mmCIF file of C-alpha atoms and ligand atoms in Angstrom:
data_model
loop_
_atom_site.group_PDB
_atom_site.id
_atom_site.type_symbol
_atom_site.label_atom_id
_atom_site.label_comp_id
_atom_site.label_asym_id
_atom_site.label_seq_id
_atom_site.Cartn_x
_atom_site.Cartn_y
_atom_site.Cartn_z
ATOM 1 C CA MET A 1 20.273 17.823 2.171
ATOM 2 C CA ASN A 2 19.433 20.138 -0.658
ATOM 3 C CA ARG A 3 17.337 17.466 -2.282
ATOM 4 C CA ILE A 4 15.530 16.767 0.989
ATOM 5 C CA ARG A 5 14.854 20.471 1.554
ATOM 6 C CA ALA A 6 13.620 20.814 -2.008
ATOM 7 C CA ARG A 7 11.246 17.929 -1.527
ATOM 8 C CA ILE A 8 9.925 19.289 1.752
ATOM 9 C CA LEU A 9 9.379 22.675 0.139
ATOM 10 C CA LEU A 10 7.647 21.014 -2.787
ATOM 11 C CA CYS A 11 5.547 19.109 -0.318
ATOM 12 C CA LEU A 12 4.589 22.211 1.652
ATOM 13 C CA SER A 13 3.648 23.910 -1.566
ATOM 14 C CA LEU A 14 1.227 21.063 -2.171
ATOM 15 C CA LEU A 15 -0.331 21.489 1.282
ATOM 16 C CA CYS A 16 0.883 18.113 2.408
ATOM 17 C CA GLY A 17 3.144 16.865 5.159
ATOM 18 C CA SER A 18 6.702 15.614 5.123
ATOM 19 C CA TRP A 19 8.635 13.681 7.716
ATOM 20 C CA LEU A 20 12.221 12.565 7.931
ATOM 21 C CA ALA A 21 13.087 9.534 10.039
ATOM 22 C CA THR A 22 16.630 9.797 11.274
ATOM 23 C CA ALA A 23 16.837 6.743 13.513
ATOM 24 C CA GLY A 24 19.581 4.213 12.867
ATOM 25 C CA ALA A 25 23.007 4.425 11.386
ATOM 26 C CA ALA A 26 22.813 2.208 8.318
ATOM 27 C CA ASP A 27 25.278 2.644 5.472
ATOM 28 C CA GLU A 28 22.447 2.747 2.974
ATOM 29 C CA PRO A 29 20.785 6.052 2.112
ATOM 30 C CA PRO A 30 17.237 6.578 3.422
ATOM 31 C CA ILE A 31 14.404 4.937 1.510
ATOM 32 C CA ARG A 32 12.656 7.809 -0.239
ATOM 33 C CA ILE A 33 8.950 7.191 0.333
ATOM 34 C CA LEU A 34 6.033 8.978 -1.298
ATOM 35 C CA LEU A 35 2.792 8.254 0.568
ATOM 36 C CA ILE A 36 -0.515 8.948 -1.151
ATOM 37 C CA THR A 37 -3.239 8.860 1.500
ATOM 38 C CA GLN A 38 -6.727 10.138 2.371
ATOM 39 C CA GLY A 39 -10.323 9.398 1.415
ATOM 40 C CA CYS A 40 -13.126 7.499 3.031
ATOM 41 C CA CYS A 41 -13.530 5.321 6.041
ATOM 42 C CA HIS A 42 -10.162 5.044 7.829
ATOM 43 C CA ASP A 43 -7.923 6.942 10.253
ATOM 44 C CA TYR A 44 -5.180 7.883 7.821
ATOM 45 C CA ASP A 45 -3.318 10.257 10.126
ATOM 46 C CA PHE A 46 -2.928 7.474 12.681
ATOM 47 C CA GLN A 47 -1.924 4.942 10.027
ATOM 48 C CA THR A 48 0.690 7.293 8.578
ATOM 49 C CA GLN A 49 2.269 7.936 11.967
ATOM 50 C CA SER A 50 2.199 4.226 12.761
ATOM 51 C CA MET A 51 4.026 3.305 9.539
ATOM 52 C CA GLN A 52 6.647 5.990 10.084
ATOM 53 C CA LYS A 53 7.229 4.836 13.659
ATOM 54 C CA ALA A 54 7.427 1.184 12.561
ATOM 55 C CA LEU A 55 10.321 1.934 10.199
ATOM 56 C CA ALA A 56 12.112 4.097 12.753
ATOM 57 C CA ASP A 57 11.678 1.440 15.473
ATOM 58 C CA ARG A 58 13.363 -1.064 13.156
ATOM 59 C CA LYS A 59 16.223 1.335 12.354
ATOM 60 C CA VAL A 60 15.160 1.573 8.727
ATOM 61 C CA LEU A 61 16.147 5.026 7.510
ATOM 62 C CA SER A 62 13.373 6.670 5.531
ATOM 63 C CA GLU A 63 12.536 10.049 4.073
ATOM 64 C CA TRP A 64 8.812 10.712 3.667
ATOM 65 C CA THR A 65 6.755 12.908 1.433
ATOM 66 C CA VAL A 66 3.095 12.659 2.435
ATOM 67 C CA VAL A 67 0.390 13.747 0.017
ATOM 68 C CA ALA A 68 -2.808 13.773 2.070
ATOM 69 C CA GLU A 69 -5.213 15.357 -0.385
ATOM 70 C CA GLY A 70 -8.729 14.715 -1.624
ATOM 71 C CA GLY A 71 -10.701 14.927 1.603
ATOM 72 C CA LYS A 72 -12.666 12.239 3.413
ATOM 73 C CA GLY A 73 -15.153 11.331 0.688
ATOM 74 C CA THR A 74 -15.210 8.565 -1.897
ATOM 75 C CA GLU A 75 -14.296 10.628 -4.946
ATOM 76 C CA ALA A 76 -11.324 12.870 -5.698
ATOM 77 C CA GLU A 77 -8.870 13.805 -8.422
ATOM 78 C CA ILE A 78 -5.794 15.278 -6.779
ATOM 79 C CA PRO A 79 -3.653 17.790 -8.694
ATOM 80 C CA PHE A 80 -0.459 16.085 -7.540
ATOM 81 C CA TYR A 81 -0.657 13.704 -10.522
ATOM 82 C CA ASP A 82 -0.853 16.515 -13.092
ATOM 83 C CA ASP A 83 2.938 16.484 -13.382
ATOM 84 C CA ALA A 84 3.816 13.457 -15.532
ATOM 85 C CA ASP A 85 7.023 13.103 -13.477
ATOM 86 C CA TRP A 86 5.136 12.970 -10.159
ATOM 87 C CA ALA A 87 6.859 9.733 -9.095
ATOM 88 C CA ASN A 88 10.414 10.784 -9.946
ATOM 89 C CA GLY A 89 12.913 10.777 -7.101
ATOM 90 C CA TYR A 90 11.213 8.185 -4.890
ATOM 91 C CA ASP A 91 12.242 4.601 -4.180
ATOM 92 C CA VAL A 92 8.688 3.501 -3.431
ATOM 93 C CA VAL A 93 5.171 4.950 -3.574
ATOM 94 C CA ILE A 94 2.752 3.811 -0.855
ATOM 95 C CA HIS A 95 -0.917 3.952 -1.824
ATOM 96 C CA ASN A 96 -3.110 4.037 1.299
ATOM 97 C CA GLU A 97 -6.095 5.901 -0.082
ATOM 98 C CA CYS A 98 -9.812 5.200 -0.532
ATOM 99 C CA PHE A 99 -11.631 6.819 -3.471
ATOM 100 C CA ALA A 100 -13.956 4.111 -4.777
ATOM 101 C CA ASN A 101 -16.142 6.366 -6.916
ATOM 102 C CA THR A 102 -13.437 8.085 -8.940
ATOM 103 C CA ASP A 103 -13.728 6.601 -12.403
ATOM 104 C CA ASN A 104 -11.992 8.930 -14.887
ATOM 105 C CA PRO A 105 -9.750 6.736 -17.115
ATOM 106 C CA GLU A 106 -7.522 9.650 -18.121
ATOM 107 C CA TYR A 107 -6.822 10.495 -14.486
ATOM 108 C CA ILE A 108 -6.232 6.875 -13.463
ATOM 109 C CA ARG A 109 -3.800 6.321 -16.331
ATOM 110 C CA LYS A 110 -1.681 9.285 -15.189
ATOM 111 C CA ILE A 111 -1.040 7.187 -12.086
ATOM 112 C CA THR A 112 -0.584 3.759 -13.636
ATOM 113 C CA ALA A 113 1.691 5.090 -16.410
ATOM 114 C CA ALA A 114 4.263 6.221 -13.844
ATOM 115 C CA HIS A 115 4.130 2.858 -12.114
ATOM 116 C CA LYS A 116 4.424 0.920 -15.353
ATOM 117 C CA ALA A 117 7.555 2.956 -16.132
ATOM 118 C CA GLY A 118 9.167 1.835 -12.866
ATOM 119 C CA ALA A 119 7.660 3.552 -9.816
ATOM 120 C CA ASN A 120 7.725 0.744 -7.228
ATOM 121 C CA ALA A 121 4.707 0.548 -4.963
ATOM 122 C CA VAL A 122 3.101 -0.714 -1.778
ATOM 123 C CA VAL A 123 -0.701 -0.925 -1.910
ATOM 124 C CA ILE A 124 -2.734 -1.155 1.305
ATOM 125 C CA HIS A 125 -6.351 -2.147 2.058
ATOM 126 C CA CYS A 126 -8.750 0.387 0.499
ATOM 127 C CA ALA A 127 -6.306 1.103 -2.336
ATOM 128 C CA MET A 128 -7.812 -2.130 -3.680
ATOM 129 C CA HIS A 129 -11.291 -0.544 -3.776
ATOM 130 C CA THR A 130 -10.053 2.801 -5.044
ATOM 131 C CA TYR A 131 -11.271 3.464 -8.626
ATOM 132 C CA ARG A 132 -13.699 0.565 -8.171
ATOM 133 C CA LYS A 133 -16.311 2.371 -10.249
ATOM 134 C CA THR A 134 -14.135 2.679 -13.346
ATOM 135 C CA LYS A 135 -14.550 0.341 -16.281
ATOM 136 C CA ILE A 136 -10.855 0.149 -17.163
ATOM 137 C CA ASP A 137 -8.610 -2.486 -15.573
ATOM 138 C CA ASP A 138 -5.281 -0.600 -15.522
ATOM 139 C CA TRP A 139 -5.351 0.100 -11.770
ATOM 140 C CA ARG A 140 -6.398 -3.476 -10.950
ATOM 141 C CA GLU A 141 -3.600 -4.911 -13.084
ATOM 142 C CA PHE A 142 -1.185 -2.573 -11.263
ATOM 143 C CA LEU A 143 -2.468 -3.769 -7.875
ATOM 144 C CA GLY A 144 -2.164 -7.400 -8.917
ATOM 145 C CA VAL A 145 -5.632 -8.350 -7.648
ATOM 146 C CA THR A 146 -9.213 -7.369 -8.463
ATOM 147 C CA SER A 147 -11.514 -6.864 -5.454
ATOM 148 C CA ARG A 148 -14.840 -5.047 -5.268
ATOM 149 C CA ARG A 149 -16.194 -5.925 -1.815
ATOM 150 C CA HIS A 150 -15.259 -7.164 1.604
ATOM 151 C CA GLU A 151 -16.678 -9.528 4.188
ATOM 152 C CA HIS A 152 -17.347 -8.854 7.874
ATOM 153 C CA LYS A 153 -14.738 -7.901 10.418
ATOM 154 C CA SER A 154 -13.098 -10.750 12.266
ATOM 155 C CA GLU A 155 -9.745 -11.918 13.610
ATOM 156 C CA TYR A 156 -8.644 -13.792 10.503
ATOM 157 C CA PRO A 157 -5.902 -16.440 10.650
ATOM 158 C CA VAL A 158 -3.184 -15.798 8.054
ATOM 159 C CA ARG A 159 -1.554 -18.737 6.290
ATOM 160 C CA VAL A 160 1.781 -18.085 4.611
ATOM 161 C CA VAL A 161 1.991 -20.004 1.326
ATOM 162 C CA VAL A 162 5.527 -18.949 0.279
ATOM 163 C CA ASP A 163 7.613 -19.757 3.373
ATOM 164 C CA ASP A 164 10.971 -18.439 2.194
ATOM 165 C CA HIS A 165 9.903 -15.071 0.793
ATOM 166 C CA PRO A 166 11.745 -12.220 2.548
ATOM 167 C CA ILE A 167 8.527 -10.258 3.140
ATOM 168 C CA THR A 168 6.515 -12.971 4.864
ATOM 169 C CA ARG A 169 9.046 -15.376 6.332
ATOM 170 C CA GLU A 170 8.851 -13.789 9.812
ATOM 171 C CA ILE A 171 5.066 -14.222 10.097
ATOM 172 C CA PRO A 172 4.321 -16.727 12.896
ATOM 173 C CA LYS A 173 2.334 -19.800 11.851
ATOM 174 C CA ASP A 174 -0.426 -19.070 14.361
ATOM 175 C CA TRP A 175 -0.834 -15.360 13.599
ATOM 176 C CA LYS A 176 -4.338 -13.913 13.462
ATOM 177 C CA THR A 177 -5.113 -10.355 12.430
ATOM 178 C CA PRO A 178 -6.676 -7.900 14.859
ATOM 179 C CA LEU A 179 -10.326 -7.213 13.988
ATOM 180 C CA ASP A 180 -10.111 -6.475 10.263
ATOM 181 C CA GLU A 181 -11.997 -6.888 6.998
ATOM 182 C CA LEU A 182 -11.463 -9.797 4.606
ATOM 183 C CA TYR A 183 -11.404 -8.508 1.045
ATOM 184 C CA VAL A 184 -12.984 -10.796 -1.534
ATOM 185 C CA VAL A 185 -10.462 -11.199 -4.359
ATOM 186 C CA GLU A 186 -12.217 -12.198 -7.551
ATOM 187 C CA LYS A 187 -9.137 -12.202 -9.782
ATOM 188 C CA VAL A 188 -5.398 -12.655 -9.312
ATOM 189 C CA TRP A 189 -3.477 -11.097 -12.200
ATOM 190 C CA PRO A 190 -0.850 -13.162 -14.082
ATOM 191 C CA GLN A 191 2.270 -11.427 -12.708
ATOM 192 C CA THR A 192 1.093 -11.770 -9.097
ATOM 193 C CA THR A 193 2.691 -14.117 -6.553
ATOM 194 C CA VAL A 194 0.390 -14.832 -3.626
ATOM 195 C CA LEU A 195 2.423 -14.909 -0.393
ATOM 196 C CA ALA A 196 -0.329 -15.508 2.181
ATOM 197 C CA THR A 197 -4.063 -16.172 2.313
ATOM 198 C CA SER A 198 -6.995 -16.067 4.706
ATOM 199 C CA VAL A 199 -10.169 -18.102 4.488
ATOM 200 C CA SER A 200 -13.710 -16.744 4.339
ATOM 201 C CA GLU A 201 -15.857 -17.517 7.369
ATOM 202 C CA LYS A 202 -18.901 -17.528 5.065
ATOM 203 C CA ASP A 203 -17.995 -19.865 2.205
ATOM 204 C CA ASP A 204 -14.492 -21.235 2.996
ATOM 205 C CA LYS A 205 -12.977 -19.572 -0.084
ATOM 206 C CA LEU A 206 -9.310 -18.588 0.180
ATOM 207 C CA HIS A 207 -8.368 -14.989 -0.556
ATOM 208 C CA PRO A 208 -4.873 -13.520 -1.020
ATOM 209 C CA VAL A 209 -3.995 -11.126 1.800
ATOM 210 C CA PHE A 210 -0.284 -10.528 1.069
ATOM 211 C CA TRP A 211 1.214 -10.708 -2.418
ATOM 212 C CA THR A 212 3.776 -9.284 -4.814
ATOM 213 C CA ASN A 213 3.176 -8.138 -8.367
ATOM 214 C CA GLN A 214 5.344 -7.085 -11.280
ATOM 215 C CA TYR A 215 3.702 -4.227 -13.192
ATOM 216 C CA GLY A 216 5.828 -3.172 -16.131
ATOM 217 C CA GLN A 217 9.126 -2.127 -14.551
ATOM 218 C CA ALA A 218 7.686 -1.779 -11.043
ATOM 219 C CA ARG A 219 7.817 -4.098 -8.045
ATOM 220 C CA VAL A 220 4.533 -4.014 -6.135
ATOM 221 C CA PHE A 221 3.738 -5.382 -2.666
ATOM 222 C CA GLY A 222 0.133 -5.510 -1.552
ATOM 223 C CA THR A 223 -2.025 -6.319 1.442
ATOM 224 C CA THR A 224 -5.789 -6.188 1.778
ATOM 225 C CA TYR A 225 -5.544 -5.828 5.565
ATOM 226 C CA GLY A 226 -5.227 -2.445 7.254
ATOM 227 C CA HIS A 227 -8.791 -1.369 8.061
ATOM 228 C CA SER A 228 -8.439 -0.719 11.748
ATOM 229 C CA ASN A 229 -6.041 1.177 13.948
ATOM 230 C CA ALA A 230 -5.554 -2.087 15.858
ATOM 231 C CA THR A 231 -4.038 -3.611 12.727
ATOM 232 C CA PHE A 232 -1.667 -0.656 12.475
ATOM 233 C CA GLU A 233 -0.631 -1.378 16.073
ATOM 234 C CA ASP A 234 -0.050 -5.099 15.484
ATOM 235 C CA PRO A 235 3.686 -5.920 15.474
ATOM 236 C CA VAL A 236 3.363 -8.775 12.942
ATOM 237 C CA PHE A 237 1.380 -6.641 10.486
ATOM 238 C CA LEU A 238 3.754 -3.704 10.904
ATOM 239 C CA ASN A 239 6.827 -5.915 10.508
ATOM 240 C CA THR A 240 5.411 -7.420 7.312
ATOM 241 C CA LEU A 241 4.537 -3.963 6.027
ATOM 242 C CA VAL A 242 8.031 -2.630 6.750
ATOM 243 C CA ARG A 243 9.577 -5.617 4.976
ATOM 244 C CA GLY A 244 7.227 -5.059 2.037
ATOM 245 C CA ILE A 245 8.307 -1.431 1.821
ATOM 246 C CA GLN A 246 11.979 -2.463 1.932
ATOM 247 C CA TRP A 247 11.424 -5.171 -0.697
ATOM 248 C CA SER A 248 9.526 -2.885 -3.063
ATOM 249 C CA ALA A 249 12.278 -0.280 -2.730
ATOM 250 C CA GLY A 250 14.861 -2.925 -3.697
ATOM 251 C CA ARG A 251 16.437 -3.006 -0.212
ATOM 252 C CA LEU A 252 15.399 -6.504 0.888
ATOM 253 C CA LYS A 253 16.574 -9.594 -0.992
HETATM 254 ZN ZN1 ZN B 1 -11.692 -0.664 5.537
#
């Protein structure tokens, strides 16, 4: 408990929230989750609570540190990353933030360096458009996809392309998203495995919507869905997200 208390105190000192899920009685220790969230255009408080509840509902023990800094705009450099060891002590880092106009290469590389050294990650929706303005590709290589825009909201059918992957194998064949945005993926990076796609209603192009990536020593799971609160209430999306968190943390084979 000392470590948990220390982390909560650290978290409070950073003006962020922390939450410990105690549901379940698994033999495994809790998954230590660092959530980076905030920025433009989405209801991050709701999404955070929804993710935490989804793990607890599935009896997945988790210990959360939530860094909700940077405000509601499109540009921020949060002091949390000033410590080069910012990712130490966590099994997985969830990026659910939206800062498209932050473009400082030195700042961005403080983040990607920790991931390349082994900080596993889950990247959600607007994380893909975060640092969109920057010229360097480090963040995009970390994500595993390059995307700079999205298409209109719709209920997009999701087609699983790797049937036996532990993250996506429970997705029903006829699943459609709640009203959500389709992100246009212009590049899939070489270490990326596309797990599922959706098709554009404008030009019939297929875009990855769930994937895994290997970035240096880190396992990365990504999804471009997650715009709306309805998506964060959808049991199939939440189940896939929980499995992605477990997989990235090395708890799902
Ligand atoms: Zn969005």
